[in-house]
Amino acid sequence: MTRKWRFEILLLLLVIFENPDRAPAQANPSKKLPSVVILATGGTIAGAAPTGTQASYTSGAVTIDAMLAAVPGIKDIANIKGEQISNVGSQDMTFEIMLTLAKRINVLLSQNDVDGIVVTHGTDTMEETAFFLNLVVKSEKPVVLVGSMRPSTALSADGPLNLFNAVGVAVDPNAKGRGVLVVMNDWIHGAHSLTKTSTTAVQTFMSPLRGLVGICNYGKNDFFNTPPWKHTTGSEFDIAGISRMPRVDILYVYADMSPDLIDASTANGAKGIVIAGVGNGNMNKASLEAAERAVKKGVVVVRSSRVATGSVGRNVEVNDDEMNFVASDELNPQKARILLALALLKPRSTSEIQNLFYIY
Ligand code: GLU
């Protein structure tokens, strides 16, 4: 080693010693890093296929440690612990798993040594779990859901960078107080407004009505939006003593819809029905009559829409006041179902439930 090199190395060590903030991330003592717990539930992010170019794969085949091993640098931005909550493709997500997940998050976030949570999740029902958590988590600390569209074994797998970015958001103090977030493909979405829009594209999640909460770039984040609805610490919903959620069905409307589907839902024990209506939450006359029959039997009927964007307004083409229906406002059918199920945990009038759809 030449004298010049020796001098430069000595100088670098002195700079780091004098000002630890300027040291490279790897040189930070690990106790100074924020702590994140990754709760794995399954999905494509943990999926594996026999080859890198195969469309078919098995969801939830990869453990959390293997996922982390594929993300260089992730341990330089956070101390990470992992727990497996479930290992399912998110088409098999249930209220039971959501309740287990939410309760575990509430325990972890009440601890001083946990700064944020990342939930790995399949994308199919990610918006439902994100919205559920948005309503029942009791902490301001960041909770970030992340997934991928390509399995971990695919060419250009999107999971590793998504996971890196999700941890980057979970440790960011600016993420606090914005409700539960979803990070996919460099975008940060709020739980209320995002929806899956493509069956296969990596840019599948959009927030069509309200736009993004922010963007992320290799662990650096830019937040420019705070969702205006009540969530987490401002939410009245408490699942502490709850082990079962009420049955709420979603019925999809189409030209010439068969009204007996609504009757069947009521007969099979639904406590609530969400109508994925045409246009502004509409349905044919025969189905309107069936929905009125359901209301008379004590079922709460919420009109949402099968249309990808726009809100469903009260008393527009349907007289909600007269028929005692609820309009979903901006919630799509799958999120209206989550809110309605939580609303039905205690007795509430139709107008009280309507109000929940305006504020959550
Ligand atoms: N059906 C899978 C799931 O939701 C695939 C979608 C994904 O994870 O991207 O878990």
PDB file of C-alpha atoms and ligand atoms in Angstrom, residues 42-45 57 59 88-91 121-125 148-150 196, ligand 1:
ATOM      1  CA  GLY A  42     -48.202 -15.531   0.964  1.00  0.00           C
ATOM      2  CA  GLY A  43     -48.955 -14.389  -2.575  1.00  0.00           C
ATOM      3  CA  THR A  44     -46.895 -14.134  -5.727  1.00  0.00           C
ATOM      4  CA  ILE A  45     -44.101 -12.235  -3.970  1.00  0.00           C
ATOM      5  CA  TYR A  57     -46.441 -20.827 -10.528  1.00  0.00           C
ATOM      6  CA  SER A  59     -48.165 -18.854  -4.677  1.00  0.00           C
ATOM      7  CA  VAL A  88     -51.885 -18.396   0.895  1.00  0.00           C
ATOM      8  CA  GLY A  89     -52.539 -16.969  -2.517  1.00  0.00           C
ATOM      9  CA  SER A  90     -54.661 -13.969  -1.606  1.00  0.00           C
ATOM     10  CA  GLN A  91     -57.711 -15.452  -3.349  1.00  0.00           C
ATOM     11  CA  HIS A 121     -49.553 -10.186   0.496  1.00  0.00           C
ATOM     12  CA  GLY A 122     -50.943 -11.438  -2.800  1.00  0.00           C
ATOM     13  CA  THR A 123     -52.227  -8.675  -5.018  1.00  0.00           C
ATOM     14  CA  ASP A 124     -55.652 -10.185  -5.794  1.00  0.00           C
ATOM     15  CA  THR A 125     -57.241  -9.103  -2.505  1.00  0.00           C
ATOM     16  CA  SER A 148     -45.455  -8.514  -6.623  1.00  0.00           C
ATOM     17  CA  MET A 149     -46.936  -9.433  -9.948  1.00  0.00           C
ATOM     18  CA  ARG A 150     -44.123 -11.770 -10.947  1.00  0.00           C
ATOM     19  CA  LYS A 196     -56.105  -3.601  -8.804  1.00  0.00           C
TER      20      LYS A 196
HETATM   21  N1  GLU B   1     -53.492 -15.028  -6.885  1.00  0.00           N
HETATM   22  C1  GLU B   1     -52.255 -14.535  -6.380  1.00  0.00           C
HETATM   23  C2  GLU B   1     -52.447 -13.749  -5.104  1.00  0.00           C
HETATM   24  O1  GLU B   1     -53.190 -12.812  -5.013  1.00  0.00           O
HETATM   25  C3  GLU B   1     -51.592 -13.836  -7.462  1.00  0.00           C
HETATM   26  C4  GLU B   1     -51.576 -12.397  -7.443  1.00  0.00           C
HETATM   27  C5  GLU B   1     -50.344 -11.821  -6.850  1.00  0.00           C
HETATM   28  O2  GLU B   1     -49.934 -12.089  -5.746  1.00  0.00           O
HETATM   29  O3  GLU B   1     -49.804 -11.038  -7.567  1.00  0.00           O
HETATM   30  O4  GLU B   1     -51.828 -14.089  -4.142  1.00  0.00           O
END
